[in-house]
Amino acid sequence: MEFSTIKGFKDILPEEVGPWQRLEQTARHVFHCFGYREIKTPLLERTELFSRSIGEETDIVSKEMYTFHDSKGRGMTLRPEATASLTRAYIQNRLYHQSPVQKLFTIGPMFRHEQPQKGRFRQFHQIDAEIFGDPGPMSDAELILMAMEILRLLDLEGLTLAVNSLGCPECRPGFRSELSKFLAQKTGALCDNCTRRARTNPLRIFDCKVPACGQAVAGAPSVLDFCCEACRAHFKGLQGYLEEAQIPFRVDHRLVRGLDYYTRTAFEIQTDLLGAQNAVVGGGRYDQLTQQLGGPDLPAIGFAMGMERVVALMERRGEAMPERPDLFICALGTEAGKAAFVWMTDLRRSGFWVEMDYSGKGLKAQMKRAHRLGARRALIVGEDELAAGKAVLRDMDNKRQEEVALEGLTSHLQQALRQND
RNA sequence: GUGGGUGUAGCUCAGUUGGCAGAGCACUGGGUUGUGGCCCCAGUUGUCGAGGGUUCAAGUCCCUUCAUCCACCCCA
């Protein structure tokens, strides 16, 4: 085969598309109920938008972006996530003038040049929701509830919610330096990976599987101990609302996110059914980002749901029940074929799914095809029927047949086909 | 970027010490000249991932390469 999809990119085939549609439909329904409006932004943005919001030192920016230069030498990047683009759109279009609080969602592909593995692709799809302009913990709770609600409506099991607070610019530096100080005493006790992490992403060390590292950080300081009063109250408020809504959750002090812009609330909805990738939804608050990108100083919070991962969970549990044609017309002979084509078109215009065979095969072959397609009924019409002014309507499930007059056939069929459920 | 597994028919996979490229499913036709599923019979489908090497002979052994999956890192 000369051409095939490039590494980490996938075709979603017709037989796979069912769960995708159900997921998107469900999400749109929930967004409607929660008052979120759809926004569509370009897949391509200036590189600086991502490097400045996500963070120059993060894995995403430092090694995972699809970046190229246009003819004028400007850096262009396929979006690796949606928040930066939505924030840009929010600022550029001054949506905050319309109304201080904007609740937005978008659905579409993201691109990261990573090594593909289970649940991880170079082009993947996210359902993304953001609230701009509201600082309070009630917004945090609403957003989390909304993500949980989408997953609940899909009947997915085995999902757990983890929440944490990362502090704010007031209190985080204190924690960071304290943790660094602590880790500095432990150099030598840590594995190579963690020695590097101590510099780049200290909180990750808590996750290390090497036993020695676990022991080394046993007495390390915890973020929550360093939170300022405001952050503490915020986090407490969030937990209160989650409890009110009867959403079970777990406070996970080690929950860190790989993007620099997060402040205060961070959360993940996790599963242990997807191999090494346990996050189905990830999100958090980013109160400084709008200002950082040159907009007004307004808070925001958002989440991203990995569609491939949710779809994998749906498929794992079995799904489907493919749709069935309402009618298959078996026409024998050119005259009958011509008449059938007209009836078929008429019924399709009336909203029915109707199929027929164009190849002129025998009745047996056509019946076989009708069966393969799962047609509920078959209409059999040949020269005899045309002459007699009648056709045979067969119920494919119970094999009962009846004669129907060709006179006013389509309106009669419409009536018969409506009795499907 | 690093490590390991796997590449043979449309799909799932067998293939022995190197000796004619296989099965099941699917598909097509027939048994039933105008009635689907079950059954029976017949048939179609291959650069054995690619390139090179060893050999009388390579799907099988050696080298190289590519793809894919899983894992590390990190993330949805």
Coordinates of C-alpha atoms (C1' of nucleotides) in Angstrom, one line a residue:
Chain A
M1 CA 0.0 0.0 0.0
E2 CA 1.5 3.2 -1.1
F3 CA -0.4 5.6 1.1
S4 CA -1.6 5.1 4.6
T5 CA -2.4 7.3 7.6
I6 CA 0.6 8.8 9.2
K7 CA 1.8 7.6 12.6
G8 CA -0.6 8.5 15.4
F9 CA -3.4 9.5 13.0
K10 CA -6.5 7.4 12.6
D11 CA -9.4 6.9 10.3
I12 CA -12.7 6.6 12.2
L13 CA -14.6 4.1 10.0
P14 CA -18.4 4.0 9.5
E15 CA -18.8 1.0 11.8
E16 CA -16.9 2.8 14.5
V17 CA -18.6 6.1 14.3
G18 CA -21.7 5.2 16.4
P19 CA -20.2 5.9 19.9
W20 CA -18.6 9.1 18.6
Q21 CA -22.0 10.4 17.6
R22 CA -23.6 9.3 20.8
L23 CA -20.8 11.0 22.9
E24 CA -21.1 14.2 20.9
Q25 CA -24.8 14.2 21.1
T26 CA -24.8 13.6 24.8
A27 CA -22.3 16.4 25.4
R28 CA -24.3 18.8 23.3
H29 CA -27.4 18.0 25.3
V30 CA -25.6 18.5 28.6
F31 CA -24.0 21.8 27.5
H32 CA -27.5 23.0 26.5
C33 CA -28.9 22.2 29.9
F34 CA -25.9 23.9 31.6
G35 CA -26.1 27.0 29.4
Y36 CA -22.9 26.6 27.4
R37 CA -22.6 28.0 23.9
E38 CA -20.5 26.5 21.1
I39 CA -17.5 28.3 19.7
K40 CA -15.4 27.2 16.9
T41 CA -11.8 28.4 16.6
P42 CA -9.1 27.7 14.0
L43 CA -6.9 24.7 14.3
L44 CA -3.9 26.8 13.4
E45 CA -2.6 29.6 15.6
R46 CA 0.5 31.6 16.1
T47 CA 3.1 29.5 17.9
E48 CA 3.5 32.2 20.6
L49 CA -0.1 31.8 21.7
F50 CA 0.7 28.3 22.9
S51 CA 4.2 28.8 24.1
R52 CA 3.2 31.7 26.2
S53 CA 0.1 30.2 27.7
I54 CA 1.0 26.5 28.2
G55 CA 4.6 27.4 29.2
E56 CA 7.9 27.3 27.4
E57 CA 9.3 24.6 29.6
T58 CA 6.4 22.2 29.4
D59 CA 6.7 18.9 27.4
I60 CA 3.9 20.0 25.1
V61 CA 5.6 23.2 24.0
S62 CA 9.2 22.0 24.2
K63 CA 8.8 18.9 22.1
E64 CA 5.3 18.0 21.1
M65 CA 3.9 20.7 18.9
Y66 CA 3.4 20.5 15.2
T67 CA 5.1 23.8 14.3
F68 CA 6.2 25.3 10.9
H69 CA 6.9 28.6 9.5
D70 CA 4.8 30.3 6.9
S71 CA 6.2 32.2 3.9
K72 CA 6.9 35.3 6.0
G73 CA 8.7 33.3 8.6
R74 CA 6.1 33.4 11.3
G75 CA 5.7 30.5 13.6
M76 CA 2.5 28.5 13.0
T77 CA 1.3 25.7 15.2
L78 CA -1.5 23.1 15.1
R79 CA -3.3 23.5 18.4
P80 CA -2.2 21.0 21.0
E81 CA -5.1 21.9 23.3
A82 CA -8.1 24.2 23.1
T83 CA -7.9 26.5 26.2
A84 CA -5.3 28.9 24.7
S85 CA -7.4 29.3 21.5
L86 CA -10.6 29.9 23.4
T87 CA -8.9 32.4 25.7
R88 CA -7.5 34.2 22.6
A89 CA -11.0 34.3 21.1
Y90 CA -12.5 35.5 24.3
I91 CA -10.1 38.4 24.4
Q92 CA -9.9 39.2 20.7
N93 CA -13.7 39.4 20.3
R94 CA -14.1 41.1 23.6
L95 CA -16.8 38.6 24.6
Y96 CA -16.5 40.0 28.2
H97 CA -18.3 43.1 27.0
Q98 CA -21.4 41.1 25.9
S99 CA -21.7 39.6 29.4
P100 CA -19.1 39.3 32.1
V101 CA -19.5 35.6 32.4
Q102 CA -19.1 33.5 29.2
K103 CA -19.7 29.8 29.2
L104 CA -18.3 28.2 26.1
F105 CA -17.6 24.7 24.6
T106 CA -15.9 23.4 21.6
I107 CA -15.4 20.0 20.1
G108 CA -12.6 19.0 17.7
P109 CA -9.1 17.7 17.0
M110 CA -5.9 18.5 18.8
F111 CA -2.4 17.7 17.7
R112 CA 0.6 16.6 19.7
H113 CA 3.7 15.0 18.3
E114 CA 4.1 12.2 21.0
Q115 CA 5.0 8.6 20.8
P116 CA 1.6 6.9 20.3
Q117 CA 0.4 4.2 22.6
K118 CA -2.9 3.0 24.2
G119 CA -5.2 5.9 24.5
R120 CA -2.7 8.4 23.1
F121 CA -2.6 9.7 19.6
R122 CA -1.0 12.5 17.6
Q123 CA -4.3 13.7 16.4
F124 CA -6.9 13.2 19.1
H125 CA -10.2 14.8 19.9
Q126 CA -11.4 16.7 22.8
I127 CA -14.6 18.1 24.2
D128 CA -13.6 21.3 25.8
A129 CA -15.6 23.5 28.1
E130 CA -14.6 26.8 29.8
I131 CA -16.2 29.4 32.1
F132 CA -14.7 32.8 31.7
G133 CA -15.2 35.6 34.2
D134 CA -16.3 33.9 37.3
P135 CA -13.9 33.4 40.2
G136 CA -16.0 31.4 42.6
P137 CA -15.9 27.8 43.6
M138 CA -19.5 27.3 42.4
S139 CA -18.3 27.6 38.9
D140 CA -15.6 25.0 39.6
A141 CA -18.3 22.7 40.9
E142 CA -20.6 23.3 38.0
L143 CA -17.9 22.5 35.5
I144 CA -16.9 19.3 37.2
L145 CA -20.5 18.3 37.6
M146 CA -21.1 18.9 33.9
A147 CA -18.3 16.6 32.9
M148 CA -19.5 13.9 35.3
E149 CA -23.0 14.3 33.9
I150 CA -21.9 13.6 30.3
L151 CA -20.2 10.5 31.5
R152 CA -23.1 9.4 33.6
L153 CA -25.5 9.7 30.7
L154 CA -23.2 7.4 28.8
D155 CA -23.5 4.8 31.6
L156 CA -19.8 4.6 32.1
E157 CA -18.6 2.8 35.2
G158 CA -15.4 2.8 37.1
L159 CA -14.7 6.5 36.9
T160 CA -13.3 8.4 39.9
L161 CA -12.9 12.1 40.4
A162 CA -9.7 13.5 41.9
V163 CA -9.4 17.1 42.9
N164 CA -6.6 19.2 44.2
S165 CA -5.6 22.8 44.7
L166 CA -2.4 24.1 43.2
G167 CA -2.5 27.4 45.1
C168 CA -2.2 30.8 43.6
P169 CA 0.6 33.2 42.8
E170 CA 0.4 34.3 46.4
C171 CA 1.1 31.0 48.0
R172 CA 2.5 28.6 45.4
P173 CA 6.0 30.1 45.3
G174 CA 6.3 29.5 49.0
F175 CA 5.4 25.9 48.6
R176 CA 7.6 25.4 45.6
S177 CA 10.7 26.7 47.4
E178 CA 9.9 24.7 50.4
L179 CA 9.5 21.5 48.4
S180 CA 12.7 22.3 46.5
K181 CA 14.5 22.8 49.8
F182 CA 13.2 19.5 51.0
L183 CA 14.2 17.7 47.8
A184 CA 17.7 19.2 47.8
Q185 CA 18.4 17.3 51.0
K186 CA 17.3 14.1 49.3
T187 CA 19.6 14.2 46.3
G188 CA 21.2 10.9 45.9
A189 CA 18.1 9.1 47.3
L190 CA 16.2 9.8 44.2
C191 CA 16.2 7.9 40.9
D192 CA 17.5 9.6 37.7
N193 CA 14.0 10.5 36.6
C194 CA 13.2 12.1 39.9
T195 CA 16.4 14.0 40.0
R196 CA 15.4 15.6 36.8
R197 CA 11.8 16.1 38.0
A198 CA 13.1 17.9 41.1
R199 CA 14.0 20.7 38.8
T200 CA 11.3 20.5 36.2
N201 CA 8.1 19.3 37.9
P202 CA 8.7 18.5 41.5
L203 CA 5.2 17.4 42.3
R204 CA 5.6 14.5 39.9
I205 CA 8.0 12.8 42.2
F206 CA 5.1 11.8 44.4
D207 CA 4.0 9.6 41.6
C208 CA 7.3 7.7 41.1
K209 CA 7.1 4.0 41.2
V210 CA 10.6 3.5 42.4
P211 CA 10.2 2.5 46.1
A212 CA 13.3 4.5 47.2
C213 CA 11.7 7.7 45.9
G214 CA 8.5 7.0 47.7
Q215 CA 10.4 6.6 51.0
A216 CA 12.5 9.7 50.3
V217 CA 9.5 12.0 49.9
A218 CA 7.4 10.5 52.7
G219 CA 7.9 13.5 54.9
A220 CA 7.7 16.1 52.1
P221 CA 5.5 19.1 52.5
S222 CA 2.0 19.1 50.9
V223 CA 0.5 21.8 48.7
L224 CA -2.5 22.1 50.9
D225 CA -0.5 23.0 53.9
F226 CA 0.9 26.0 52.1
C227 CA -2.3 27.4 50.6
C228 CA -3.2 30.9 51.5
E229 CA -6.4 31.6 53.3
A230 CA -8.2 32.5 50.1
C231 CA -7.1 29.4 48.3
R232 CA -8.0 27.3 51.2
A233 CA -11.5 28.8 51.4
H234 CA -11.9 28.3 47.7
F235 CA -11.0 24.7 47.8
K236 CA -13.2 24.1 50.8
G237 CA -16.0 25.7 49.0
L238 CA -15.6 23.5 46.0
Q239 CA -15.6 20.4 48.1
G240 CA -18.8 21.6 49.8
Y241 CA -20.6 22.0 46.5
L242 CA -19.5 18.6 45.3
E243 CA -20.8 17.1 48.5
E244 CA -24.1 18.9 48.1
A245 CA -24.4 17.5 44.6
Q246 CA -23.5 14.1 46.0
I247 CA -20.6 13.6 43.7
P248 CA -18.0 11.3 45.2
F249 CA -14.5 12.6 45.0
R250 CA -11.0 12.1 46.3
V251 CA -8.6 14.9 47.3
D252 CA -5.3 14.0 45.7
H253 CA -2.4 16.1 46.9
R254 CA -0.2 14.7 44.1
L255 CA -2.5 15.7 41.3
V256 CA -0.5 18.0 39.1
R257 CA -1.1 19.2 35.6
G258 CA 1.5 19.5 33.0
L259 CA 0.5 23.0 31.8
D260 CA 1.8 26.1 33.5
Y261 CA -1.2 28.2 33.5
Y262 CA -3.2 26.4 36.2
T263 CA -4.0 28.0 39.5
R264 CA -6.0 26.7 42.5
T265 CA -8.4 24.0 41.4
A266 CA -7.1 21.1 39.4
F267 CA -9.1 17.9 38.7
E268 CA -9.1 14.7 36.8
I269 CA -11.7 12.1 36.1
Q270 CA -9.8 8.8 36.0
T271 CA -10.2 5.2 35.0
D272 CA -8.0 2.2 35.4
L273 CA -9.2 0.5 32.3
L274 CA -7.1 2.3 29.7
G275 CA -3.6 1.1 30.4
A276 CA -1.1 3.7 31.3
Q277 CA -3.5 6.6 30.4
N278 CA -5.8 7.0 33.3
A279 CA -7.2 10.5 32.7
V280 CA -10.4 10.7 30.8
V281 CA -11.0 14.3 31.7
G282 CA -8.5 16.8 33.0
G283 CA -9.0 20.4 33.9
G284 CA -8.5 23.3 36.2
R285 CA -8.6 26.9 36.9
Y286 CA -6.4 29.5 35.2
D287 CA -7.1 32.8 36.7
Q288 CA -4.0 34.6 35.3
L289 CA -4.2 33.5 31.7
T290 CA -6.5 36.2 30.2
Q291 CA -4.3 38.8 31.6
Q292 CA -1.1 37.0 30.5
L293 CA -2.3 37.0 27.0
G294 CA -3.0 40.7 27.0
G295 CA -6.6 40.7 28.0
P296 CA -8.5 42.0 31.1
D297 CA -7.8 40.4 34.5
L298 CA -10.6 37.9 34.5
P299 CA -10.6 34.4 36.1
A300 CA -11.5 31.2 34.2
I301 CA -11.7 27.5 34.5
G302 CA -12.1 24.7 32.0
F303 CA -11.8 21.0 31.3
A304 CA -10.9 18.8 28.3
M305 CA -12.4 15.4 27.8
G306 CA -10.5 13.0 25.7
M307 CA -13.0 11.6 23.1
E308 CA -10.9 8.6 22.1
R309 CA -10.6 7.6 25.7
V310 CA -14.3 7.9 26.4
V311 CA -15.1 6.1 23.2
A312 CA -12.7 3.3 24.2
L313 CA -14.7 2.9 27.4
M314 CA -18.0 2.8 25.6
E315 CA -16.6 0.2 23.1
R316 CA -15.2 -1.8 25.9
R317 CA -18.6 -2.2 27.4
G318 CA -20.2 -3.0 24.1
E319 CA -22.6 -0.6 22.4
A320 CA -24.1 -0.4 19.0
M321 CA -27.3 -1.9 17.6
P322 CA -26.9 -0.6 14.1
E323 CA -29.7 1.1 12.5
R324 CA -31.9 -0.8 10.1
P325 CA -33.4 0.2 6.7
D326 CA -37.2 0.5 6.9
L327 CA -37.6 -1.2 3.5
F328 CA -35.7 -3.0 0.8
I329 CA -37.4 -3.2 -2.5
C330 CA -36.7 -6.3 -4.5
A331 CA -37.5 -5.5 -8.1
L332 CA -37.3 -8.1 -10.9
G333 CA -37.0 -6.9 -14.4
T334 CA -36.4 -3.4 -15.9
E335 CA -40.0 -2.2 -15.7
A336 CA -40.3 -3.2 -12.0
G337 CA -36.9 -1.6 -11.4
K338 CA -38.1 1.7 -12.9
A339 CA -41.2 1.7 -10.8
A340 CA -39.3 0.7 -7.7
F341 CA -36.8 3.6 -8.2
V342 CA -39.7 6.0 -8.1
W343 CA -41.3 4.5 -5.0
M344 CA -38.0 4.4 -3.3
T345 CA -37.3 8.1 -4.0
D346 CA -40.8 9.0 -2.9
L347 CA -40.4 7.2 0.4
R348 CA -37.0 8.6 1.1
R349 CA -38.3 12.1 0.6
S350 CA -40.9 11.2 3.2
G351 CA -38.2 10.3 5.7
F352 CA -37.8 6.6 5.4
W353 CA -34.6 4.7 4.9
V354 CA -35.2 2.6 1.7
E355 CA -32.8 0.5 -0.3
M356 CA -32.9 -1.4 -3.5
D357 CA -30.6 -3.4 -5.7
Y358 CA -29.3 -1.8 -8.9
S359 CA -27.4 -4.8 -10.3
G360 CA -30.4 -6.8 -11.6
K361 CA -29.7 -9.9 -9.6
G362 CA -32.2 -12.6 -8.9
L363 CA -34.7 -12.5 -6.1
K364 CA -32.7 -14.8 -3.9
A365 CA -29.6 -12.6 -4.1
Q366 CA -31.7 -9.5 -3.4
M367 CA -33.4 -11.1 -0.4
K368 CA -30.0 -12.0 0.9
R369 CA -28.9 -8.4 0.6
A370 CA -32.0 -7.2 2.3
H371 CA -31.3 -9.5 5.1
R372 CA -27.6 -8.4 5.3
L373 CA -28.7 -4.8 5.6
G374 CA -31.1 -5.8 8.3
A375 CA -34.1 -4.3 6.5
R376 CA -37.3 -4.5 8.5
R377 CA -39.4 -5.2 5.4
A378 CA -39.0 -6.2 1.8
L379 CA -41.3 -5.2 -1.0
I380 CA -41.2 -7.8 -3.8
V381 CA -42.3 -6.7 -7.3
G382 CA -41.8 -8.4 -10.6
E383 CA -43.6 -8.5 -14.0
D384 CA -46.4 -10.6 -12.5
E385 CA -47.1 -8.1 -9.8
L386 CA -47.0 -5.2 -12.2
A387 CA -49.5 -7.0 -14.4
A388 CA -51.8 -7.8 -11.5
G389 CA -51.5 -4.4 -9.9
K390 CA -50.2 -5.8 -6.6
A391 CA -46.9 -6.3 -4.8
V392 CA -45.9 -8.4 -1.9
L393 CA -44.8 -6.8 1.3
R394 CA -42.8 -9.1 3.5
D395 CA -42.0 -8.6 7.2
M396 CA -38.4 -9.8 7.4
D397 CA -38.6 -10.5 11.1
N398 CA -41.7 -12.7 11.3
K399 CA -41.8 -13.7 7.7
R400 CA -45.4 -12.7 7.2
Q401 CA -46.4 -11.5 3.8
E402 CA -49.3 -9.5 2.5
E403 CA -50.4 -8.2 -0.8
V404 CA -50.6 -4.5 -1.4
A405 CA -52.2 -2.7 -4.3
L406 CA -49.9 -0.7 -6.5
E407 CA -52.5 2.0 -6.6
G408 CA -51.5 4.5 -3.9
L409 CA -48.7 2.2 -3.0
T410 CA -46.4 4.7 -1.4
S411 CA -49.0 6.2 1.0
H412 CA -50.0 2.7 2.0
L413 CA -46.3 1.8 2.6
Q414 CA -45.7 4.9 4.6
Q415 CA -48.5 3.8 6.9
A416 CA -47.1 0.3 7.1
L417 CA -43.5 1.4 7.7
R418 CA -44.5 3.7 10.6
Q419 CA -45.4 0.6 12.6
N420 CA -41.8 -0.2 13.5
D421 CA -41.6 0.2 17.2
Chain B
rG1 C1' 13.9 10.3 22.2
rU2 C1' 14.5 5.1 24.8
rG3 C1' 13.0 -0.2 25.6
rG4 C1' 10.0 -4.7 24.4
rG5 C1' 6.2 -7.4 21.4
rU6 C1' 4.0 -8.2 16.5
rG7 C1' 4.0 -8.0 10.9
rU8 C1' 1.3 -14.4 6.3
rA9 C1' -5.9 -13.7 2.2
rG10 C1' -10.8 -8.3 3.4
rC11 C1' -10.7 -10.0 9.2
rU12 C1' -8.7 -13.5 13.2
rC13 C1' -4.6 -16.4 12.9
rA14 C1' -1.8 -21.6 11.8
rG15 C1' 2.7 -22.7 9.1
rU16 C1' 7.3 -28.5 12.1
rU17 C1' 14.7 -29.8 11.4
rG18 C1' 14.6 -24.5 5.4
rG19 C1' 11.2 -28.4 0.7
rC20 C1' 4.5 -26.7 -4.0
rA21 C1' 1.3 -20.7 0.7
rG22 C1' -2.9 -22.8 4.7
rA23 C1' -7.5 -22.8 8.1
rG24 C1' -11.8 -20.4 10.1
rC25 C1' -14.8 -16.3 9.3
rA26 C1' -16.3 -13.0 5.3
rC27 C1' -17.4 -12.6 0.0
rU28 C1' -19.4 -14.8 -4.9
rG29 C1' -22.1 -18.6 -7.4
rG30 C1' -25.0 -23.0 -7.1
rG31 C1' -28.3 -26.9 -4.5
rU32 C1' -34.0 -24.0 -4.5
rU33 C1' -35.4 -21.2 -12.8
rG34 C1' -39.5 -15.7 -7.7
rU35 C1' -38.2 -15.5 -1.1
rG36 C1' -33.1 -14.0 3.7
rG37 C1' -30.9 -16.5 8.4
rC38 C1' -29.5 -23.1 9.1
rC39 C1' -27.3 -26.9 6.0
rC40 C1' -24.5 -28.9 1.7
rC41 C1' -21.2 -28.1 -2.7
rA42 C1' -18.0 -25.1 -5.6
rG43 C1' -15.1 -20.7 -6.3
rU44 C1' -12.3 -15.9 -5.6
rU45 C1' -8.7 -13.2 -2.7
rG46 C1' -1.5 -13.2 -1.2
rU47 C1' 4.6 -8.3 -3.9
rC48 C1' 4.3 -13.9 3.3
rG49 C1' 5.7 -5.5 5.7
rA50 C1' 10.1 -3.7 2.4
rG51 C1' 15.4 -4.3 0.8
rG52 C1' 19.6 -7.2 0.8
rG53 C1' 22.4 -11.7 2.2
rU54 C1' 23.3 -17.3 3.0
rU55 C1' 21.3 -21.8 0.2
rC56 C1' 20.0 -26.3 -5.1
rA57 C1' 15.8 -24.3 -2.3
rA58 C1' 13.8 -18.9 2.6
rG59 C1' 7.3 -17.3 5.3
rU60 C1' 11.2 -20.1 8.1
rC61 C1' 18.3 -18.6 9.0
rC62 C1' 21.4 -13.7 9.0
rC63 C1' 21.7 -8.2 8.3
rU64 C1' 19.2 -3.6 7.3
rU65 C1' 14.8 -0.9 7.2
rC66 C1' 9.6 0.4 7.7
rA67 C1' 5.0 0.0 10.0
rU68 C1' 2.2 -1.1 14.2
rC69 C1' 1.1 -2.2 19.3
rC70 C1' 2.6 -1.8 24.4
rA71 C1' 5.6 0.7 28.0
rC72 C1' 9.0 4.8 29.9
rC73 C1' 8.5 10.3 29.7
rC74 C1' 4.1 13.2 29.6
rC75 C1' -0.8 13.9 28.8
rA76 C1' -7.1 13.9 27.0

